[in-house]
Amino acid sequence: MKLDDVKISEAIIKSYMRKLLSVLKTDVAIVGGGPAGLTAAYCLARAKKKVVLFERKLSLGGGIWGGGMQFNEIVVQEGGRKILREFGIRTTGARKGYYCADAVEVASTLCSKAIQAGARVMNLLSVEDVMVEKERVTGLVINWSAVEMAGLHVDPISVRSKFVIDATGHATEIAHLIEEKTGPGLATESGGVIGEGSMWADQAEVLTMENTREIFPNVYVAGMAANAVFGGPRMGPIFGGMLMSGKKVADLILRRLESENLR
Ligand code: 48H
């Protein structure tokens, strides 16, 4: 068959527009495609929820790719290994309780499994604001990352979602946005983002799980952002907490969706 260049363009435009239209109203909108966001996307999609994940960058995976100091291996503990196994990702036991996984295998597999489970993953799109109605977040405001990078004055568009997950990592962008626009109403002691503490892997892994929760009506925080919001320490290249936090946030939202459907 002779290829028609314009038909290639037409196929891409039609298919992308179908995808974009399909994410305008969702159950859960996730900001950030690192380990926490991708794990949450997979767990929610597997439970048949309508889920979209927005990632600013070209590639998904966030901080996974670089492992520790560009050694492309990550470490997980027992709980993290269990989740990696669910994804079919292999680990090697450096020593009991410290399991290594190939960072490239982890990033690519989390991404492919989330998409195959039914999550819509939209890269090259940045979340620049949230929609707030009656003191609760009702969706996200998105724009092309290229617009953001070029600093162009181009207005964004909005997507509605029952729940939002801030999985933006160290930057904690959604929590900062909410604090900036609505005042100190976050579920922290100060009502604002406390900021992440210094390295202490053991505490950080425990606190990441504790800090994975709702921080503003309809907004949950997961992964590194959870520690940054509540002032937990950082943990370096151990990623089990990120995976477990992604799973926990999905479970919390699944329970909410279930109870709200029953009402
Ligand atoms: C669209 C956005 C926006 C936005 C940010 O940094 P991540 O990998 O986040 P986590 O929490 O899943 O994992 C953290 C982990 O990678 C890490 O950094 C660890 C364990 N550090 C420990 C330590 O001590 O340093 O991914 C977040 C993603 C990135 O890909 C961003 O590009 C993306 O979110 N993002 N996407 N719109 N406004 N903000």
mmCIF file of C-alpha atoms and ligand atoms in Angstrom:
data_model
loop_
_atom_site.group_PDB
_atom_site.id
_atom_site.type_symbol
_atom_site.label_atom_id
_atom_site.label_comp_id
_atom_site.label_asym_id
_atom_site.label_seq_id
_atom_site.Cartn_x
_atom_site.Cartn_y
_atom_site.Cartn_z
ATOM 1 C CA MET A 1 0.000 0.000 0.000
ATOM 2 C CA LYS A 2 1.296 3.458 -0.927
ATOM 3 C CA LEU A 3 1.617 5.677 2.150
ATOM 4 C CA ASP A 4 -0.083 9.064 2.167
ATOM 5 C CA ASP A 5 1.723 11.569 4.432
ATOM 6 C CA VAL A 6 -1.429 13.516 5.192
ATOM 7 C CA LYS A 7 -3.305 10.360 6.196
ATOM 8 C CA ILE A 8 -0.580 9.734 8.811
ATOM 9 C CA SER A 9 -1.205 13.233 10.222
ATOM 10 C CA GLU A 10 -4.969 12.677 10.124
ATOM 11 C CA ALA A 11 -4.648 9.380 12.034
ATOM 12 C CA ILE A 12 -2.549 11.005 14.779
ATOM 13 C CA ILE A 13 -4.802 14.050 15.164
ATOM 14 C CA LYS A 14 -8.045 12.024 15.288
ATOM 15 C CA SER A 15 -6.655 9.479 17.702
ATOM 16 C CA TYR A 16 -5.127 12.093 20.034
ATOM 17 C CA MET A 17 -8.307 14.172 20.049
ATOM 18 C CA ARG A 18 -10.350 11.090 20.999
ATOM 19 C CA LYS A 19 -7.939 10.485 23.877
ATOM 20 C CA LEU A 20 -7.987 14.121 25.010
ATOM 21 C CA LEU A 21 -11.795 14.258 24.912
ATOM 22 C CA SER A 22 -11.964 11.054 26.936
ATOM 23 C CA VAL A 23 -10.024 12.599 29.851
ATOM 24 C CA LEU A 24 -12.162 15.706 30.282
ATOM 25 C CA LYS A 25 -14.252 13.987 32.976
ATOM 26 C CA THR A 26 -12.636 11.350 35.142
ATOM 27 C CA ASP A 27 -12.845 9.646 38.527
ATOM 28 C CA VAL A 28 -9.226 10.376 39.396
ATOM 29 C CA ALA A 29 -6.690 12.782 37.896
ATOM 30 C CA ILE A 30 -3.065 12.185 38.876
ATOM 31 C CA VAL A 31 -0.390 14.842 38.587
ATOM 32 C CA GLY A 32 3.061 13.360 38.078
ATOM 33 C CA GLY A 33 4.273 10.139 36.492
ATOM 34 C CA GLY A 34 6.934 9.020 38.950
ATOM 35 C CA PRO A 35 6.756 5.718 40.885
ATOM 36 C CA ALA A 36 3.946 6.924 43.191
ATOM 37 C CA GLY A 37 1.744 8.336 40.421
ATOM 38 C CA LEU A 38 2.237 5.370 38.093
ATOM 39 C CA THR A 39 1.508 2.805 40.826
ATOM 40 C CA ALA A 40 -1.659 4.693 41.791
ATOM 41 C CA ALA A 41 -2.714 4.902 38.126
ATOM 42 C CA TYR A 42 -2.253 1.158 37.698
ATOM 43 C CA CYS A 43 -4.172 0.224 40.880
ATOM 44 C CA LEU A 44 -7.088 2.547 40.070
ATOM 45 C CA ALA A 45 -7.316 1.507 36.422
ATOM 46 C CA ARG A 46 -7.170 -2.165 37.379
ATOM 47 C CA ALA A 47 -10.202 -1.509 39.615
ATOM 48 C CA LYS A 48 -11.996 -0.165 36.489
ATOM 49 C CA LYS A 49 -11.917 3.483 37.534
ATOM 50 C CA LYS A 50 -11.538 6.204 34.945
ATOM 51 C CA VAL A 51 -8.069 7.601 35.574
ATOM 52 C CA VAL A 52 -5.821 10.078 33.814
ATOM 53 C CA LEU A 53 -2.209 10.876 34.652
ATOM 54 C CA PHE A 54 -0.573 14.114 33.500
ATOM 55 C CA GLU A 55 3.200 14.260 33.167
ATOM 56 C CA ARG A 56 5.063 17.432 32.263
ATOM 57 C CA LYS A 57 8.066 15.701 30.755
ATOM 58 C CA LEU A 58 8.535 13.673 27.586
ATOM 59 C CA SER A 59 9.252 10.464 29.493
ATOM 60 C CA LEU A 60 7.350 8.862 32.352
ATOM 61 C CA GLY A 61 9.079 7.502 35.422
ATOM 62 C CA GLY A 62 10.170 10.634 37.303
ATOM 63 C CA GLY A 63 13.149 9.951 39.525
ATOM 64 C CA ILE A 64 13.324 6.208 38.844
ATOM 65 C CA TRP A 65 15.589 6.338 35.787
ATOM 66 C CA GLY A 66 18.627 7.784 37.529
ATOM 67 C CA GLY A 67 18.579 5.259 40.422
ATOM 68 C CA GLY A 68 21.086 6.458 43.034
ATOM 69 C CA MET A 69 23.570 9.033 41.722
ATOM 70 C CA GLN A 70 23.005 7.812 38.133
ATOM 71 C CA PHE A 71 23.697 4.152 39.005
ATOM 72 C CA ASN A 72 20.553 2.864 37.332
ATOM 73 C CA GLU A 73 19.540 0.506 40.137
ATOM 74 C CA ILE A 74 16.995 1.194 42.864
ATOM 75 C CA VAL A 75 16.576 -0.443 46.261
ATOM 76 C CA VAL A 76 13.298 -1.627 47.767
ATOM 77 C CA GLN A 77 12.515 -3.306 51.042
ATOM 78 C CA GLU A 78 10.182 -6.296 51.540
ATOM 79 C CA GLY A 79 6.898 -4.364 51.002
ATOM 80 C CA GLY A 80 8.230 -2.713 47.863
ATOM 81 C CA ARG A 81 9.456 -6.018 46.491
ATOM 82 C CA LYS A 82 5.956 -7.447 46.869
ATOM 83 C CA ILE A 83 4.553 -4.641 44.694
ATOM 84 C CA LEU A 84 7.322 -5.023 42.109
ATOM 85 C CA ARG A 85 6.460 -8.728 41.920
ATOM 86 C CA GLU A 86 2.803 -7.843 41.186
ATOM 87 C CA PHE A 87 4.097 -5.887 38.202
ATOM 88 C CA GLY A 88 6.321 -8.806 37.149
ATOM 89 C CA ILE A 89 9.494 -6.778 37.846
ATOM 90 C CA ARG A 90 12.534 -8.801 38.875
ATOM 91 C CA THR A 91 14.668 -8.081 41.937
ATOM 92 C CA THR A 92 17.992 -9.347 43.203
ATOM 93 C CA GLY A 93 18.759 -9.656 46.881
ATOM 94 C CA ALA A 94 21.847 -7.578 47.618
ATOM 95 C CA ARG A 95 21.302 -8.620 51.266
ATOM 96 C CA LYS A 96 18.223 -9.629 53.255
ATOM 97 C CA GLY A 97 15.707 -6.780 53.298
ATOM 98 C CA TYR A 98 17.530 -4.740 50.633
ATOM 99 C CA TYR A 99 16.451 -5.760 47.153
ATOM 100 C CA CYS A 100 17.749 -4.179 43.957
ATOM 101 C CA ALA A 101 15.845 -3.678 40.728
ATOM 102 C CA ASP A 102 16.946 -2.362 37.363
ATOM 103 C CA ALA A 103 15.726 1.242 37.208
ATOM 104 C CA VAL A 104 14.979 1.053 33.474
ATOM 105 C CA GLU A 105 12.935 -2.132 33.930
ATOM 106 C CA VAL A 106 11.006 -0.508 36.800
ATOM 107 C CA ALA A 107 10.200 2.747 34.957
ATOM 108 C CA SER A 108 9.207 1.118 31.675
ATOM 109 C CA THR A 109 7.160 -1.663 33.272
ATOM 110 C CA LEU A 110 5.203 0.602 35.663
ATOM 111 C CA CYS A 111 4.366 2.808 32.715
ATOM 112 C CA SER A 112 3.325 0.038 30.350
ATOM 113 C CA LYS A 113 1.255 -1.805 33.000
ATOM 114 C CA ALA A 114 -0.607 1.369 33.993
ATOM 115 C CA ILE A 115 -1.530 2.069 30.374
ATOM 116 C CA GLN A 116 -2.486 -1.522 29.638
ATOM 117 C CA ALA A 117 -4.707 -1.589 32.740
ATOM 118 C CA GLY A 118 -6.633 1.308 31.174
ATOM 119 C CA ALA A 119 -5.085 4.487 32.628
ATOM 120 C CA ARG A 120 -4.804 7.363 30.185
ATOM 121 C CA VAL A 121 -1.278 8.719 30.400
ATOM 122 C CA MET A 122 -0.789 12.195 28.949
ATOM 123 C CA ASN A 123 2.849 13.251 28.744
ATOM 124 C CA LEU A 124 4.057 16.704 27.705
ATOM 125 C CA LEU A 125 1.116 18.264 29.554
ATOM 126 C CA SER A 126 1.624 20.368 32.671
ATOM 127 C CA VAL A 127 -0.882 20.999 35.406
ATOM 128 C CA GLU A 128 -0.751 24.715 36.085
ATOM 129 C CA ASP A 129 -3.736 25.190 38.392
ATOM 130 C CA VAL A 130 -6.698 23.465 40.059
ATOM 131 C CA MET A 131 -10.413 24.160 39.761
ATOM 132 C CA VAL A 132 -11.992 25.034 43.109
ATOM 133 C CA GLU A 133 -15.728 25.233 43.716
ATOM 134 C CA LYS A 134 -17.295 25.611 47.155
ATOM 135 C CA GLU A 135 -13.952 25.096 48.894
ATOM 136 C CA ARG A 136 -13.235 21.779 47.236
ATOM 137 C CA VAL A 137 -11.089 20.878 44.270
ATOM 138 C CA THR A 138 -13.161 19.750 41.305
ATOM 139 C CA GLY A 139 -10.491 19.294 38.666
ATOM 140 C CA LEU A 140 -7.257 20.421 37.052
ATOM 141 C CA VAL A 141 -6.146 23.142 34.708
ATOM 142 C CA ILE A 142 -3.707 21.943 32.048
ATOM 143 C CA ASN A 143 -1.496 23.388 29.378
ATOM 144 C CA TRP A 144 1.144 22.131 26.927
ATOM 145 C CA SER A 145 4.516 21.842 28.670
ATOM 146 C CA ALA A 146 6.009 23.594 25.622
ATOM 147 C CA VAL A 147 3.850 26.645 26.394
ATOM 148 C CA GLU A 148 5.059 26.576 29.992
ATOM 149 C CA MET A 149 8.707 26.197 28.945
ATOM 150 C CA ALA A 150 8.547 28.990 26.386
ATOM 151 C CA GLY A 151 6.747 31.260 28.831
ATOM 152 C CA LEU A 152 4.057 31.999 26.247
ATOM 153 C CA HIS A 153 0.854 33.740 27.238
ATOM 154 C CA VAL A 154 -1.589 30.992 26.209
ATOM 155 C CA ASP A 155 -4.636 30.229 28.321
ATOM 156 C CA PRO A 156 -5.072 26.658 29.565
ATOM 157 C CA ILE A 157 -8.045 24.262 29.459
ATOM 158 C CA SER A 158 -9.775 22.413 32.333
ATOM 159 C CA VAL A 159 -10.566 18.801 33.158
ATOM 160 C CA ARG A 160 -13.071 17.725 35.779
ATOM 161 C CA SER A 161 -12.263 14.957 38.257
ATOM 162 C CA LYS A 162 -13.852 13.553 41.409
ATOM 163 C CA PHE A 163 -10.431 13.205 43.033
ATOM 164 C CA VAL A 164 -6.953 14.584 42.402
ATOM 165 C CA ILE A 165 -3.632 13.052 43.452
ATOM 166 C CA ASP A 166 -0.597 15.271 43.938
ATOM 167 C CA ALA A 167 2.267 12.935 42.975
ATOM 168 C CA THR A 168 4.595 15.716 41.844
ATOM 169 C CA GLY A 169 7.577 14.564 43.927
ATOM 170 C CA HIS A 170 9.901 16.961 45.751
ATOM 171 C CA ALA A 171 8.232 20.023 44.222
ATOM 172 C CA THR A 172 4.791 19.282 45.744
ATOM 173 C CA GLU A 173 3.288 21.561 43.137
ATOM 174 C CA ILE A 174 -0.414 21.006 43.678
ATOM 175 C CA ALA A 175 -0.257 21.449 47.455
ATOM 176 C CA HIS A 176 1.746 24.673 46.964
ATOM 177 C CA LEU A 177 -0.788 25.907 44.413
ATOM 178 C CA ILE A 178 -3.713 25.260 46.732
ATOM 179 C CA GLU A 179 -1.991 26.970 49.644
ATOM 180 C CA GLU A 180 -1.076 29.942 47.484
ATOM 181 C CA LYS A 181 -4.572 30.377 46.062
ATOM 182 C CA THR A 182 -6.869 29.368 48.911
ATOM 183 C CA GLY A 183 -4.794 30.180 51.997
ATOM 184 C CA PRO A 184 -3.481 27.915 54.775
ATOM 185 C CA GLY A 185 -6.217 25.256 54.582
ATOM 186 C CA LEU A 186 -4.126 22.111 54.111
ATOM 187 C CA ALA A 187 -4.408 19.237 56.610
ATOM 188 C CA THR A 188 -1.028 20.046 58.213
ATOM 189 C CA GLU A 189 -0.293 21.676 61.571
ATOM 190 C CA SER A 190 0.406 25.043 59.960
ATOM 191 C CA GLY A 191 -2.207 24.670 57.230
ATOM 192 C CA GLY A 192 0.558 25.021 54.645
ATOM 193 C CA VAL A 193 3.296 22.904 53.059
ATOM 194 C CA ILE A 194 5.885 22.224 55.796
ATOM 195 C CA GLY A 195 8.742 21.182 53.475
ATOM 196 C CA GLU A 196 10.861 18.065 53.379
ATOM 197 C CA GLY A 197 13.460 17.206 56.002
ATOM 198 C CA SER A 198 17.014 15.844 55.696
ATOM 199 C CA MET A 199 17.915 12.258 54.841
ATOM 200 C CA TRP A 200 16.730 9.519 57.217
ATOM 201 C CA ALA A 201 15.612 6.573 55.113
ATOM 202 C CA ASP A 202 14.224 4.453 57.937
ATOM 203 C CA GLN A 203 11.860 7.153 59.250
ATOM 204 C CA ALA A 204 11.082 8.499 55.799
ATOM 205 C CA GLU A 205 9.778 5.178 54.515
ATOM 206 C CA VAL A 206 7.394 4.872 57.487
ATOM 207 C CA LEU A 207 6.284 8.507 57.332
ATOM 208 C CA THR A 208 5.673 8.416 53.575
ATOM 209 C CA MET A 209 2.939 5.884 54.238
ATOM 210 C CA GLU A 210 1.488 7.856 57.165
ATOM 211 C CA ASN A 211 1.552 11.076 55.162
ATOM 212 C CA THR A 212 -0.238 9.584 52.179
ATOM 213 C CA ARG A 213 -3.696 11.038 52.698
ATOM 214 C CA GLU A 214 -6.234 13.683 51.867
ATOM 215 C CA ILE A 215 -4.765 17.171 52.304
ATOM 216 C CA PHE A 216 -7.644 19.299 51.020
ATOM 217 C CA PRO A 217 -11.205 18.307 50.070
ATOM 218 C CA ASN A 218 -10.853 15.835 47.138
ATOM 219 C CA VAL A 219 -7.043 16.155 46.952
ATOM 220 C CA TYR A 220 -4.701 13.383 48.092
ATOM 221 C CA VAL A 221 -0.948 13.482 48.269
ATOM 222 C CA ALA A 222 1.371 10.542 47.521
ATOM 223 C CA GLY A 223 5.067 9.712 47.219
ATOM 224 C CA MET A 224 7.759 12.280 47.922
ATOM 225 C CA ALA A 225 5.156 15.043 47.844
ATOM 226 C CA ALA A 226 3.480 13.469 50.886
ATOM 227 C CA ASN A 227 6.670 13.839 52.901
ATOM 228 C CA ALA A 228 7.256 17.359 51.666
ATOM 229 C CA VAL A 229 3.735 18.459 52.653
ATOM 230 C CA PHE A 230 4.015 17.078 56.192
ATOM 231 C CA GLY A 231 7.725 17.745 56.840
ATOM 232 C CA GLY A 232 8.929 14.128 56.665
ATOM 233 C CA PRO A 233 12.592 13.344 55.926
ATOM 234 C CA ARG A 234 13.946 12.332 52.513
ATOM 235 C CA MET A 235 15.117 8.788 51.863
ATOM 236 C CA GLY A 236 17.493 8.734 48.891
ATOM 237 C CA PRO A 237 17.293 5.959 46.289
ATOM 238 C CA ILE A 238 15.067 3.540 48.219
ATOM 239 C CA PHE A 239 11.759 3.388 46.348
ATOM 240 C CA GLY A 240 9.542 0.970 48.279
ATOM 241 C CA GLY A 241 7.796 3.832 50.089
ATOM 242 C CA MET A 242 6.922 5.467 46.757
ATOM 243 C CA LEU A 243 5.347 2.278 45.411
ATOM 244 C CA MET A 244 3.486 1.543 48.659
ATOM 245 C CA SER A 245 2.272 5.133 48.854
ATOM 246 C CA GLY A 246 0.890 4.866 45.295
ATOM 247 C CA LYS A 247 -0.965 1.719 46.276
ATOM 248 C CA LYS A 248 -2.242 3.256 49.519
ATOM 249 C CA VAL A 249 -3.579 6.386 47.846
ATOM 250 C CA ALA A 250 -5.399 4.240 45.273
ATOM 251 C CA ASP A 251 -6.964 2.154 48.069
ATOM 252 C CA LEU A 252 -8.082 5.293 49.967
ATOM 253 C CA ILE A 253 -9.718 6.751 46.868
ATOM 254 C CA LEU A 254 -11.322 3.448 45.865
ATOM 255 C CA ARG A 255 -12.966 3.345 49.302
ATOM 256 C CA ARG A 256 -14.204 6.936 48.884
ATOM 257 C CA LEU A 257 -15.565 6.236 45.408
ATOM 258 C CA GLU A 258 -17.347 3.161 46.712
ATOM 259 C CA SER A 259 -18.883 4.908 49.732
ATOM 260 C CA GLU A 260 -19.950 7.921 47.665
ATOM 261 C CA ASN A 261 -21.611 5.681 45.058
ATOM 262 C CA LEU A 262 -23.542 3.930 47.832
ATOM 263 C CA ARG A 263 -25.038 7.187 49.080
HETATM 264 C C1 48H B 1 2.741 17.634 35.345
HETATM 265 C C2 48H B 1 4.411 17.312 36.913
HETATM 266 C C3 48H B 1 4.078 18.529 37.536
HETATM 267 C C4 48H B 1 3.011 19.310 36.980
HETATM 268 C C5 48H B 1 5.726 17.664 38.627
HETATM 269 O O1 48H B 1 9.740 13.007 41.369
HETATM 270 P P1 48H B 1 8.905 11.809 41.060
HETATM 271 O O2 48H B 1 9.616 10.565 40.709
HETATM 272 O O3 48H B 1 7.896 11.603 42.302
HETATM 273 P P2 48H B 1 7.527 10.353 43.249
HETATM 274 O O4 48H B 1 7.026 10.917 44.496
HETATM 275 O O5 48H B 1 6.694 9.392 42.521
HETATM 276 O O6 48H B 1 8.927 9.644 43.504
HETATM 277 C C6 48H B 1 9.959 10.319 44.127
HETATM 278 C C7 48H B 1 11.292 9.677 43.782
HETATM 279 O O7 48H B 1 11.500 9.707 42.372
HETATM 280 C C8 48H B 1 12.375 10.457 44.455
HETATM 281 O O8 48H B 1 12.671 11.547 43.974
HETATM 282 C C9 48H B 1 12.946 9.999 45.680
HETATM 283 C C10 48H B 1 12.609 8.666 46.249
HETATM 284 N N1 48H B 1 13.791 10.792 46.274
HETATM 285 C C11 48H B 1 14.349 10.615 47.558
HETATM 286 C C12 48H B 1 15.370 11.673 47.863
HETATM 287 O O9 48H B 1 15.823 11.683 49.030
HETATM 288 O O10 48H B 1 15.744 12.479 46.996
HETATM 289 O O11 48H B 1 7.932 12.150 39.867
HETATM 290 C C13 48H B 1 7.158 13.324 39.877
HETATM 291 C C14 48H B 1 6.777 13.637 38.443
HETATM 292 C C15 48H B 1 7.963 14.127 37.593
HETATM 293 O O12 48H B 1 8.092 13.303 36.468
HETATM 294 C C16 48H B 1 7.584 15.563 37.203
HETATM 295 O O13 48H B 1 7.959 15.916 35.914
HETATM 296 C C17 48H B 1 6.060 15.522 37.342
HETATM 297 O O14 48H B 1 5.832 14.689 38.461
HETATM 298 N N2 48H B 1 5.434 16.806 37.607
HETATM 299 N N3 48H B 1 3.760 16.861 35.843
HETATM 300 N N4 48H B 1 2.365 18.826 35.878
HETATM 301 N N5 48H B 1 2.650 20.478 37.508
HETATM 302 N N6 48H B 1 4.907 18.717 38.589
#
